[in-house]
Coordinates of C-alpha atoms and ligand atoms in Angstrom, one line a residue:
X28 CA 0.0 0.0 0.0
X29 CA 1.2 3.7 -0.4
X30 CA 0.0 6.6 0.9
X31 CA -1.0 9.7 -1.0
X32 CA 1.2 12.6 -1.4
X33 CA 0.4 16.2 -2.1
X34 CA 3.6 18.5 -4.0
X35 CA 3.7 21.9 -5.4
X36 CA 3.5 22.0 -9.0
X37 CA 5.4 24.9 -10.7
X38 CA 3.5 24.4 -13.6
X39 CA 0.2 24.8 -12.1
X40 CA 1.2 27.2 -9.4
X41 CA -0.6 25.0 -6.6
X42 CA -0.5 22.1 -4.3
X43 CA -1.5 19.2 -5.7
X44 CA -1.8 15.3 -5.0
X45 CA 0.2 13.5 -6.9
X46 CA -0.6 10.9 -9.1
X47 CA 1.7 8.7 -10.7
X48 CA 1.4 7.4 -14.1
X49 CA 1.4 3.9 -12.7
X50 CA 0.2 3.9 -9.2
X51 CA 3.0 3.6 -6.8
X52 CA 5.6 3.7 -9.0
X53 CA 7.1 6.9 -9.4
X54 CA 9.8 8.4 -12.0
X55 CA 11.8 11.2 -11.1
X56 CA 14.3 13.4 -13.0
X57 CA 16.3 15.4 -11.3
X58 CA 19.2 18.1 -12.9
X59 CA 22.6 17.2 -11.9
X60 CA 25.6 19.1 -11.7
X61 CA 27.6 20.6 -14.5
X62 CA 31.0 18.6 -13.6
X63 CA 33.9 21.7 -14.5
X64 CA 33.9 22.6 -10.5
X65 CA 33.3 21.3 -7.2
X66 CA 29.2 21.6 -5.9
X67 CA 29.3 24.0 -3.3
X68 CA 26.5 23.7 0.1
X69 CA 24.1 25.7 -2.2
X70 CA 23.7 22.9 -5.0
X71 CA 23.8 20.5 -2.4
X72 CA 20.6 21.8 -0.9
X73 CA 18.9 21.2 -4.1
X74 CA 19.8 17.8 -4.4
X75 CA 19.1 17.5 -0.6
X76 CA 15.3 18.5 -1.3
X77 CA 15.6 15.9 -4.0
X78 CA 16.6 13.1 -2.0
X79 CA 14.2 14.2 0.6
X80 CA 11.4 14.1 -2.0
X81 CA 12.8 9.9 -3.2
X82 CA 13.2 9.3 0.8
X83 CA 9.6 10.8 1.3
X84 CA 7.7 8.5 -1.7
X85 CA 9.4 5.6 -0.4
X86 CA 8.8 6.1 2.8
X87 CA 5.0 6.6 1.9
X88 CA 5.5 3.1 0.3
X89 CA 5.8 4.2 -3.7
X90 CA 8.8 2.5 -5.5
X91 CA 11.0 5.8 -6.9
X92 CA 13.3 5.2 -10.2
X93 CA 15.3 8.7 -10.0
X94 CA 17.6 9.7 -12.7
X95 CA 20.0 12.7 -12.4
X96 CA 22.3 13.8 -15.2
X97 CA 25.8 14.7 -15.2
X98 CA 26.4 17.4 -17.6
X99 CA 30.1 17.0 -19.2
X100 CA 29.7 19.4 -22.0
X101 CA 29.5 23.0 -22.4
X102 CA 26.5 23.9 -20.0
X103 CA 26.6 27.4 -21.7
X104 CA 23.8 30.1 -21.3
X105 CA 22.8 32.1 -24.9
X106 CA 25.6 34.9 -23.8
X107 CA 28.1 32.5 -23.0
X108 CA 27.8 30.8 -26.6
X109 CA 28.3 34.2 -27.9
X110 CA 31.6 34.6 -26.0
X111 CA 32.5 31.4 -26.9
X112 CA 33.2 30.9 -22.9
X113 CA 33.1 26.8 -22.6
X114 CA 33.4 26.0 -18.8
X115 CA 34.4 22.8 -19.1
X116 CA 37.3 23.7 -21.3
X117 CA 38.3 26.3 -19.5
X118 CA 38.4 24.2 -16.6
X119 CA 40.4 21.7 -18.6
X120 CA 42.9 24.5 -19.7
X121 CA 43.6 25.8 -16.3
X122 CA 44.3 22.9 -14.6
X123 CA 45.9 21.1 -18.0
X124 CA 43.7 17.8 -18.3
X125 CA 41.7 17.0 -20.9
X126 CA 37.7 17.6 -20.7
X127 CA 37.0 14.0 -20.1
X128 CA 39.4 13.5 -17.1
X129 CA 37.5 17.1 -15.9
X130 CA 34.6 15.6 -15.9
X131 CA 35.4 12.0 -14.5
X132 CA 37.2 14.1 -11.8
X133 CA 34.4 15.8 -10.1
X134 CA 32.2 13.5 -11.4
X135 CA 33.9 11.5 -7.9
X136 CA 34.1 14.7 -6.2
X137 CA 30.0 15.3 -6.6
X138 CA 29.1 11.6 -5.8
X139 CA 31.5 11.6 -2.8
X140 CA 29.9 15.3 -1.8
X141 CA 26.5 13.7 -1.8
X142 CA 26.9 10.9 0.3
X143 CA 28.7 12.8 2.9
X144 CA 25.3 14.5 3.4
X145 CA 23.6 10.9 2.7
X146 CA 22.1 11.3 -0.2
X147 CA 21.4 8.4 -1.7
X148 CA 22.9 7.6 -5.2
X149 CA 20.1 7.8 -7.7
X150 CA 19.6 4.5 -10.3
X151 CA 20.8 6.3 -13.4
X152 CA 23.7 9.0 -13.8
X153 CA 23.5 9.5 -17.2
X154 CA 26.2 11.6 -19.0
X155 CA 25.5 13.9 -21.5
X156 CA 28.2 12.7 -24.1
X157 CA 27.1 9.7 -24.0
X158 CA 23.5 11.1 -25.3
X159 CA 24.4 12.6 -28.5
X160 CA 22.9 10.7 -31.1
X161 CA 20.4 11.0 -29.5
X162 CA 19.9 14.6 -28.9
X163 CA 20.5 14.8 -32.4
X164 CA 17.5 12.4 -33.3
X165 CA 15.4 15.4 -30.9
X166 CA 16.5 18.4 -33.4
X167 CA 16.3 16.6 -36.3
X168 CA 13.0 16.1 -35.2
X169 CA 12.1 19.6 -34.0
X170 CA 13.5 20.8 -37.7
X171 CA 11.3 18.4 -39.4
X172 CA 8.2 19.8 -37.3
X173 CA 8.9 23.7 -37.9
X174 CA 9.7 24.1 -34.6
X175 CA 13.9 24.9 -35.2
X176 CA 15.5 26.6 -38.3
X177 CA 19.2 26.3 -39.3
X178 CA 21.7 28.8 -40.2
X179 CA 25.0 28.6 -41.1
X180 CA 25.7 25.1 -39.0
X181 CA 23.9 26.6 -35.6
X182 CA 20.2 25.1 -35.3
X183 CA 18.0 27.1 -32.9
X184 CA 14.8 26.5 -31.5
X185 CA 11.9 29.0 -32.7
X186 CA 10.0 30.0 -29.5
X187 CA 7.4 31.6 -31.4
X188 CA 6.4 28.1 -33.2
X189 CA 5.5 27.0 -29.6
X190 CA 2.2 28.4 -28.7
X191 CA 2.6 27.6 -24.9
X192 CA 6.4 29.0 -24.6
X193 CA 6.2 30.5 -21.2
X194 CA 3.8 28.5 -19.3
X195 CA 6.0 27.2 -16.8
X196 CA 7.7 30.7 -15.7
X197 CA 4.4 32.5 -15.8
X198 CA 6.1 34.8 -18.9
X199 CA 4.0 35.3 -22.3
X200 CA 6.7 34.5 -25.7
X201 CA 6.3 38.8 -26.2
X202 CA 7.5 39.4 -23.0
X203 CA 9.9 36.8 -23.0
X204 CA 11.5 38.3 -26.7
X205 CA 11.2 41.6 -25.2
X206 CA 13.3 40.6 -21.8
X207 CA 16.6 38.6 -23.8
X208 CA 19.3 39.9 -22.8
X209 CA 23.0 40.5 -24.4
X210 CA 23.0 42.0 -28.4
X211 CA 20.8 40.8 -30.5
X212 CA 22.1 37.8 -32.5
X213 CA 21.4 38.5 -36.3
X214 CA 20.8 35.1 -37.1
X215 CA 17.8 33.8 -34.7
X216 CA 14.5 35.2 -35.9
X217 CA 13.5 36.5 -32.4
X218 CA 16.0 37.3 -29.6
X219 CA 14.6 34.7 -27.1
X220 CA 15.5 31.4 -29.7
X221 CA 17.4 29.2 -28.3
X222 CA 20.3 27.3 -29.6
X223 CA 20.1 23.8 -29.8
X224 CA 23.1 23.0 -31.6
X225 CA 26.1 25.1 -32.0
X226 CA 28.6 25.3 -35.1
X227 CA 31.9 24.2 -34.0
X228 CA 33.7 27.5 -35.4
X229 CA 37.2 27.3 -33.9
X230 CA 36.9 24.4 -31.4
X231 CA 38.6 21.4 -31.9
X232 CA 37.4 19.1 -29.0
X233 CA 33.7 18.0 -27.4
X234 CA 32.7 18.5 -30.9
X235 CA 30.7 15.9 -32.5
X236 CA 29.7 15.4 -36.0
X237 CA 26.4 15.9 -37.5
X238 CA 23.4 16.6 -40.2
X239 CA 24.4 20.3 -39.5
X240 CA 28.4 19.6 -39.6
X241 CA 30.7 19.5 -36.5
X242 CA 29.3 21.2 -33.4
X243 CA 28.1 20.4 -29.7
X244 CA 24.8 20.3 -28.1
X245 CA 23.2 23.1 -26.5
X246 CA 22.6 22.5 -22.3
X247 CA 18.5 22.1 -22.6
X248 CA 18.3 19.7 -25.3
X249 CA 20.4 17.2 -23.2
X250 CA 18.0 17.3 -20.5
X251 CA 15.1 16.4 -22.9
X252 CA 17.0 13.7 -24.6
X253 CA 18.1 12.0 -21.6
X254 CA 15.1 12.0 -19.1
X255 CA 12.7 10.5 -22.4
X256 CA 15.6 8.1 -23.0
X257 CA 15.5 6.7 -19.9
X258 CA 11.7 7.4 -19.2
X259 CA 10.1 7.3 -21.9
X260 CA 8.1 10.6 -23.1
X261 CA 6.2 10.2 -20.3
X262 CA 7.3 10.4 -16.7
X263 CA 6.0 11.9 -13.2
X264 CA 8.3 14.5 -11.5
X265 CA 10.6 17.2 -12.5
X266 CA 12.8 18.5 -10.0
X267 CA 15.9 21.4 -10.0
X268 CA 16.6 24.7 -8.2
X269 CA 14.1 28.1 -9.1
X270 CA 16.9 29.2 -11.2
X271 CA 16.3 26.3 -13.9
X272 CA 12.7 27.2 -14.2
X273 CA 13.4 29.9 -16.9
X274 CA 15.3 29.3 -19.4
X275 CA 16.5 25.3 -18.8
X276 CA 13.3 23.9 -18.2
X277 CA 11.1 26.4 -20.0
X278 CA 12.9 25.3 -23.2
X279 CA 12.9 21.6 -21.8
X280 CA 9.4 21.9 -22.0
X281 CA 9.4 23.3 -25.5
X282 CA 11.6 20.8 -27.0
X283 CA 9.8 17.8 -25.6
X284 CA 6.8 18.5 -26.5
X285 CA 6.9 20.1 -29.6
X286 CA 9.2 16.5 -30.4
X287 CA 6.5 14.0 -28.9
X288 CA 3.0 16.3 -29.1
X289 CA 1.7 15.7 -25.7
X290 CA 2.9 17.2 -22.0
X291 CA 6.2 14.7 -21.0
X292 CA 6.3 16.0 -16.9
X293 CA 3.3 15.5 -15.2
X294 CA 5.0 18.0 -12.0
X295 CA 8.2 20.2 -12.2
X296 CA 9.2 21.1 -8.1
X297 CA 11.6 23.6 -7.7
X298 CA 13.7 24.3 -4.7
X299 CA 14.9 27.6 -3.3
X300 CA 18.2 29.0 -3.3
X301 CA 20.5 28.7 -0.6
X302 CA 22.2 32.1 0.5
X303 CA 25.1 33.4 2.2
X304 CA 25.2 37.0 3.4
X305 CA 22.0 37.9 1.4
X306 CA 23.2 37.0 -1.9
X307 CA 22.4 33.7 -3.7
X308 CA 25.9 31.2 -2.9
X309 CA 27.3 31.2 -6.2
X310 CA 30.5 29.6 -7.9
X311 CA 31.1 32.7 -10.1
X312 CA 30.3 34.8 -7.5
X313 CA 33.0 32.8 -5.2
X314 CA 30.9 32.9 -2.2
X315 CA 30.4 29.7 -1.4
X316 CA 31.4 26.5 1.3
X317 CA 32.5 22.9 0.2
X318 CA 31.0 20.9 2.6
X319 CA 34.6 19.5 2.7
X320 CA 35.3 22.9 4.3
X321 CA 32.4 22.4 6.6
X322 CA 34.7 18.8 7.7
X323 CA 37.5 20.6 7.9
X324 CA 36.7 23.1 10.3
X325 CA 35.1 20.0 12.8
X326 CA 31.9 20.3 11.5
X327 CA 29.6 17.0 10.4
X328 CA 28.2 17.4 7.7
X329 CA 24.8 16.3 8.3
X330 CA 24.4 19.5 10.8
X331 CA 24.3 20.7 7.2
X332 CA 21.1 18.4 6.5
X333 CA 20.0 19.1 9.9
X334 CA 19.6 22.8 8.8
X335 CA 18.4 22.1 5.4
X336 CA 15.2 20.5 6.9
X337 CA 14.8 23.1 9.1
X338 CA 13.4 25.5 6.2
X339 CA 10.4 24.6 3.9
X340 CA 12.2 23.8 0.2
X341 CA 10.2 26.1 -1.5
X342 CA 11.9 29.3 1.1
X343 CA 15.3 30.8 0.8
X344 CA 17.6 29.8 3.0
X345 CA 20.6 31.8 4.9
X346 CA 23.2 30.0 5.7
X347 CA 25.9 30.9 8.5
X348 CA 28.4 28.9 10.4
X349 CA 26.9 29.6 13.9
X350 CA 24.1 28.2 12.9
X351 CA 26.0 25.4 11.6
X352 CA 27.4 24.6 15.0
X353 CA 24.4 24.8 16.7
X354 CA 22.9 22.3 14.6
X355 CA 26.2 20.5 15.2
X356 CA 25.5 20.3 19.0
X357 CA 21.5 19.5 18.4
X358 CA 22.3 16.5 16.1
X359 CA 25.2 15.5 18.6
X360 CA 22.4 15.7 21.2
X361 CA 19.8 13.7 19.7
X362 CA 22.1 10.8 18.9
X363 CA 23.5 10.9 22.6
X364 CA 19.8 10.6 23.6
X365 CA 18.7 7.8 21.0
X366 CA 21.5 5.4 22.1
X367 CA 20.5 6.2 25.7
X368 CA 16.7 5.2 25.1
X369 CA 17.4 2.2 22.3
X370 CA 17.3 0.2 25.1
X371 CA 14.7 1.3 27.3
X372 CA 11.4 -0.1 27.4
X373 CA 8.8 0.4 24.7
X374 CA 5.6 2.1 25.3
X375 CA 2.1 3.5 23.8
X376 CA 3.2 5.7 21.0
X377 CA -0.2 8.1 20.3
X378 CA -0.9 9.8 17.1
X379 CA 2.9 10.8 16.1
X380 CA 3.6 8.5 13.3
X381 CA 0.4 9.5 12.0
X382 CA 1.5 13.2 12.3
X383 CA 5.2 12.7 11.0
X384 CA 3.4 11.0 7.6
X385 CA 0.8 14.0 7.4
X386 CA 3.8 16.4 7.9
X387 CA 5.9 14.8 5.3
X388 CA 3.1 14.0 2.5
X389 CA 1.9 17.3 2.3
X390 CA 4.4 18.6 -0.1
X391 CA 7.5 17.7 2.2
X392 CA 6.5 19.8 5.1
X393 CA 9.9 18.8 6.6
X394 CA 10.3 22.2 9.3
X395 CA 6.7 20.5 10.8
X396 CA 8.5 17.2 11.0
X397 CA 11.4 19.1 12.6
X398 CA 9.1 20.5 14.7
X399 CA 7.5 17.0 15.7
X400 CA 10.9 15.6 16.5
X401 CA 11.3 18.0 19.3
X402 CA 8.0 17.7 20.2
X403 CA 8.4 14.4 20.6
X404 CA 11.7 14.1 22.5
X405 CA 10.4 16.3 25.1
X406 CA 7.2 14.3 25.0
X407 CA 6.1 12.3 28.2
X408 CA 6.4 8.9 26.0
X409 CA 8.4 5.5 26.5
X410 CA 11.9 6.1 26.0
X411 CA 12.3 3.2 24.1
X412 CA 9.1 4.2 22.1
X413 CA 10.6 7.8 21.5
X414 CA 13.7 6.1 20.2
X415 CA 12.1 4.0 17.9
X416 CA 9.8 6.8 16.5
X417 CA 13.3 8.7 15.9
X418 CA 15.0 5.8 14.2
X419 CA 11.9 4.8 11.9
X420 CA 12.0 8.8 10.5
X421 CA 15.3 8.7 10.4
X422 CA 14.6 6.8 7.6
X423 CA 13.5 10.0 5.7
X424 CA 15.7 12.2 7.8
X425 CA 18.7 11.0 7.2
X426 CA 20.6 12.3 10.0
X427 CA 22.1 9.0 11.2
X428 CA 20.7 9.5 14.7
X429 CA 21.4 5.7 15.1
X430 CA 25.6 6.8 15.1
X431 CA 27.1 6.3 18.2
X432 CA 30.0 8.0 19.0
X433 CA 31.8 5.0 18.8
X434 CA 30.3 3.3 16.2
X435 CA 32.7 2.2 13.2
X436 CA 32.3 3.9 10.0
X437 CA 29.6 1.5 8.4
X438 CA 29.1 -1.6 6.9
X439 CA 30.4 -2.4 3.5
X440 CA 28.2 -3.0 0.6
X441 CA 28.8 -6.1 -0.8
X442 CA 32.1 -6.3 -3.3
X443 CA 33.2 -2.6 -2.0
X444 CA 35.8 -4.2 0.1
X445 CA 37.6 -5.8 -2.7
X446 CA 37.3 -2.0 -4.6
X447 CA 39.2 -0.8 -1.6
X448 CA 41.9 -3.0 -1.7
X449 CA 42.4 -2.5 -5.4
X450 CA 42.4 1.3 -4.9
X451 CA 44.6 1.0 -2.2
X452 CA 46.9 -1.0 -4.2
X453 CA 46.5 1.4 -7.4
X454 CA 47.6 4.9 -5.0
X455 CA 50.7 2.5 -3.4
X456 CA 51.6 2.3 -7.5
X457 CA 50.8 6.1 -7.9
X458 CA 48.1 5.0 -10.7
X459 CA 45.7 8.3 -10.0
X460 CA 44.0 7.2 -12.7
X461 CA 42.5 3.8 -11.7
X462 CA 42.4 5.0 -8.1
X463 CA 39.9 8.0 -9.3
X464 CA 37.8 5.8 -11.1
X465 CA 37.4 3.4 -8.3
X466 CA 36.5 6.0 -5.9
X467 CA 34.4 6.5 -8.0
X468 CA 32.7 3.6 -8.7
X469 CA 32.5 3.3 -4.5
X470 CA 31.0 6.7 -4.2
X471 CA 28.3 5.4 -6.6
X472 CA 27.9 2.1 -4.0
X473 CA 27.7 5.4 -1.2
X474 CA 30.8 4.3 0.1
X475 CA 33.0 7.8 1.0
X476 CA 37.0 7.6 0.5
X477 CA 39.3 10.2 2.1
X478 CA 42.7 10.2 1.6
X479 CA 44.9 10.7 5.0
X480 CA 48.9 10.5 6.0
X481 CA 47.7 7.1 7.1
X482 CA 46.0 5.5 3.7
X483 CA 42.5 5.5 2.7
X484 CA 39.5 6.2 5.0
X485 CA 35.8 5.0 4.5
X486 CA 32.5 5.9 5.5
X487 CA 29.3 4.4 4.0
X488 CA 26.4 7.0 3.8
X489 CA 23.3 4.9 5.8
X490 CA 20.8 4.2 3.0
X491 CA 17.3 4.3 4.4
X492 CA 14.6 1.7 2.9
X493 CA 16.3 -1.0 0.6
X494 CA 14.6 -0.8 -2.9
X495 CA 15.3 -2.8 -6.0
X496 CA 14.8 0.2 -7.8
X497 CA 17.9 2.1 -6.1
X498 CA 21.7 1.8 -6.4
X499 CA 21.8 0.6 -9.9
X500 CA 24.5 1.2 -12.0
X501 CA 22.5 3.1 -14.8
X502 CA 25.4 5.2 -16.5
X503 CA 24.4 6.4 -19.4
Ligands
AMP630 P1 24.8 24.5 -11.5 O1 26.0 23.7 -11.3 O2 25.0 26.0 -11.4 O3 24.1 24.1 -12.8 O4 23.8 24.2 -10.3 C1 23.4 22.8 -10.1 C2 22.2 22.8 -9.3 O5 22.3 23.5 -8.1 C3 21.0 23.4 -10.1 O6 19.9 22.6 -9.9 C4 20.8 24.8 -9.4 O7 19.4 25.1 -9.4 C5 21.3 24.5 -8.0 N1 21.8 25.7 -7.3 C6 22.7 26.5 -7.7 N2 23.0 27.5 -6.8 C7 22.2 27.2 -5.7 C8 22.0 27.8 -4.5 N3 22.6 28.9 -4.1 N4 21.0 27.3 -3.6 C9 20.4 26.2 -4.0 N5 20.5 25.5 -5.2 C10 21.4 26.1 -6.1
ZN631 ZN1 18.4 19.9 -16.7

């Protein structure tokens, strides 16, 4: 059985319950990280409220399939292809690798991020060069249809062939022409097309052959290729940060259903920004925290999660690092008190389960489950019953309140151990290479590696309900 679930649609600007194409089975896309850089707290909070959303369904009883894309080429905005500015290539300039080991690089680096604030690893990671025929199938398409035009070896997208451009950021297409920014490109028809394939010109690598001669793939066509590859050109939720709603996923939504003719996302959720100081955190800005720098300075980094549930998704958050260390001591706290009641004797639990589901379900009302928690632990109840209230939402939580300060760093998933040994082996021979890819392939298993003075160190992120769905290894 599963129970229902009520989320805020972006589309429809409302609360509504959510029904899955197949009943409780739901299929969620989520955008990933642009792999050029590190993901700073501020991403991680939107992949937080994603994982929050997967624990929540599951939790609720649904089976979740989640994919989440790893964007290894160009990511560029309309201004940026202008300027010719590729990210990932400048990234691969600077530090003198080559855009693949870029990407495989923090590719590890945003799957180890993740599980240190136990998220858990989606089924599919696709990458986006390994989706280029079939992004290109998508334009050819759109150009077949009259919805994208070609000149000189650049195809764009025609906004104005789209009758409900706008619908998802509340815009109308006149407004939306009126408001593009940066000069006017000669070429497009109206200001606000989009590119969906770009013409080589100078560049020599990431660039892929096609109908329209050598070029590379503009950033919102890959998310339309890859979430209807995997899904089918149907599929039930949508999720990102605000800033995706317009442009990404308004032009998501024109290419994928100007391609197939029919609505693709039944719900798009969008989470709010985290910000630091008043300002949104930001890589270009360079305002922003690693939560390796969170480690660093003695923090864990699920007081980070601890202070991502304590605002609804759908607010902006501020971050600071005193709050940071008072959720530090709260977490610290509430595991100090679990251990001390796991043993205790059970009791009459009342209506809190009930509440913690009704809190949760209505479109992850997590700072009321927050709330409850306290409620709860300075409840009147059974220690051993609060403890095993705590320890059953933990499941959604994900704060590890089972961790004892002693407790070891995890138990291995099965065939991580032999991983370890090889990578260990592999750093001892200086092979970077081979030692990357298996930290790698363990971050997937949500198995962490640190490298100290002493050799390797572990921790596995706690996964919460077991699902056959999960943990696949559904690379692209
Ligand atoms: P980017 O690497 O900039 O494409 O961002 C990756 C994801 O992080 C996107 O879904 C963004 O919406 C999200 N994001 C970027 N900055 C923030 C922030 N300050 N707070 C929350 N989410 C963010
Ligand atoms: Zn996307």
């Amino acid at each position: 059985m599963f129970a229902r679930m009520r989320v805020y649609n972006t589309l429809n600007r409302r609360k509504e319950e959510l029904r899955p194409i197949q009943p409780g089975r739901v299929t969620i896309y989520s955008c990933g990280p642009t792999v050029y850089k590190y993901a700073h707290v501020g991403n991680l909070r939107t992949y937080i409220f994603a994982d929050l959303l997967c624990r929540t369904l599951e939790y609720l009883g649904h089976q979740v399939e989640q994919a989440m894309n790893i964007t290894d080429v160009g990511h560029l905005t309309e201004d940026e292809f202008d300027r010719g500015e590729d990210k990932m290539l400048v990234s691969a300039r600077l530090e003198n690798r080559s855009a693949e080991e870029i990407a495989d690089f923090y590719t590890a680096a945003f799957l180890e991020d993740i599980a240190r604030v136990n998220i858990r690893p989606a089924a599919h990671y696709p990458r986006a060069t390994h989706y280029i025929p079939r992004m290109q199938e998508l334009i050819a398409r759109l150009i077949d249809l009259g919805h994208a035009y070609v000149v000189e070896g650049t195809v764009y997208y025609d906004i104005a062939s789209f009758g409900d451009y706008g619908k998802l950021s509340n815009n109308s297409t006149e407004q939306l022409i009126a408001g593009a920014r940066g000069e006017p490109d000669p070429r497009k028809r109206h200001p606000g097309d989009f590119t969906l394939w770009k013409h080589a010109g100078e560049k020599r690598v990431q660039v892929w052959n096609s109908p329209w001669g050598p070029g590379f793939p503009g950033w919102h066509i890959e998310c339309s290729a890859m979430s209807t590859a995997l899904f089918g050109d149907r599929f039930d939720i949508h999720t990102g940060g605000v800033d995706n709603v317009f442009p990404h996923h308004e032009a998501e939504i024109a290419q994928s259903e100007a391609a197939f003719g029919h609505q693709v996302v039944g719900y798009w959720m969008h989470g709010d920004m985290l910000m630091l100081s008043g300002h949104r955190m930001a890589k270009s800005a360079g305002n922003f925290f690693r939560v390796t720098e969170l480690e660093e300075q003695g923090h864990d980094p699920l007081a980070y999660r601890y202070l991502a549930l304590q605002a609804k998704y759908r607010t902006k958050l501020n971050f600071s690092l005193e709050q940071l260390a008072g959720a530090d001591r709260v977490l610290r706290q509430m595991r100090e008190r679990v251990a001390d009641w796991h043993d205790a004797p059970d009791g009459p639990r009342g209506d809190y389960a009930e509440r913690f589901r009704a809190a949760i379900a209505d479109d992850l009302d997590f700072p009321a489950a927050m709330a409850l928690v306290s409620e709860l632990v300075h409840s009147d109840l059974a220690a051993g019953a609060k403890a095993a209230l705590l320890l059953d939402w933990d499941r959604v939580l994900g704060l590890d309140l089972g961790r004892t300060p002693s407790a070891d760093a995890g138990e291995l998933p099965p065939g991580a151990a032999e991983l370890l040994d090889r990578r260990e082996k592999a750093r001892a021979a200086k092979d970077y290479a081979t030692s990357d890819a298996l930290r790698a392939e363990l971050a997937e298993m949500g198995v962490v590696v640190t490298d100290s003075r002493e050799g390797q160190k572990w921790k596995v992120a706690k996964g919460a309900i077991p699902s056959p769905l999960r943990g696949g290894n559904g690379r692209g």
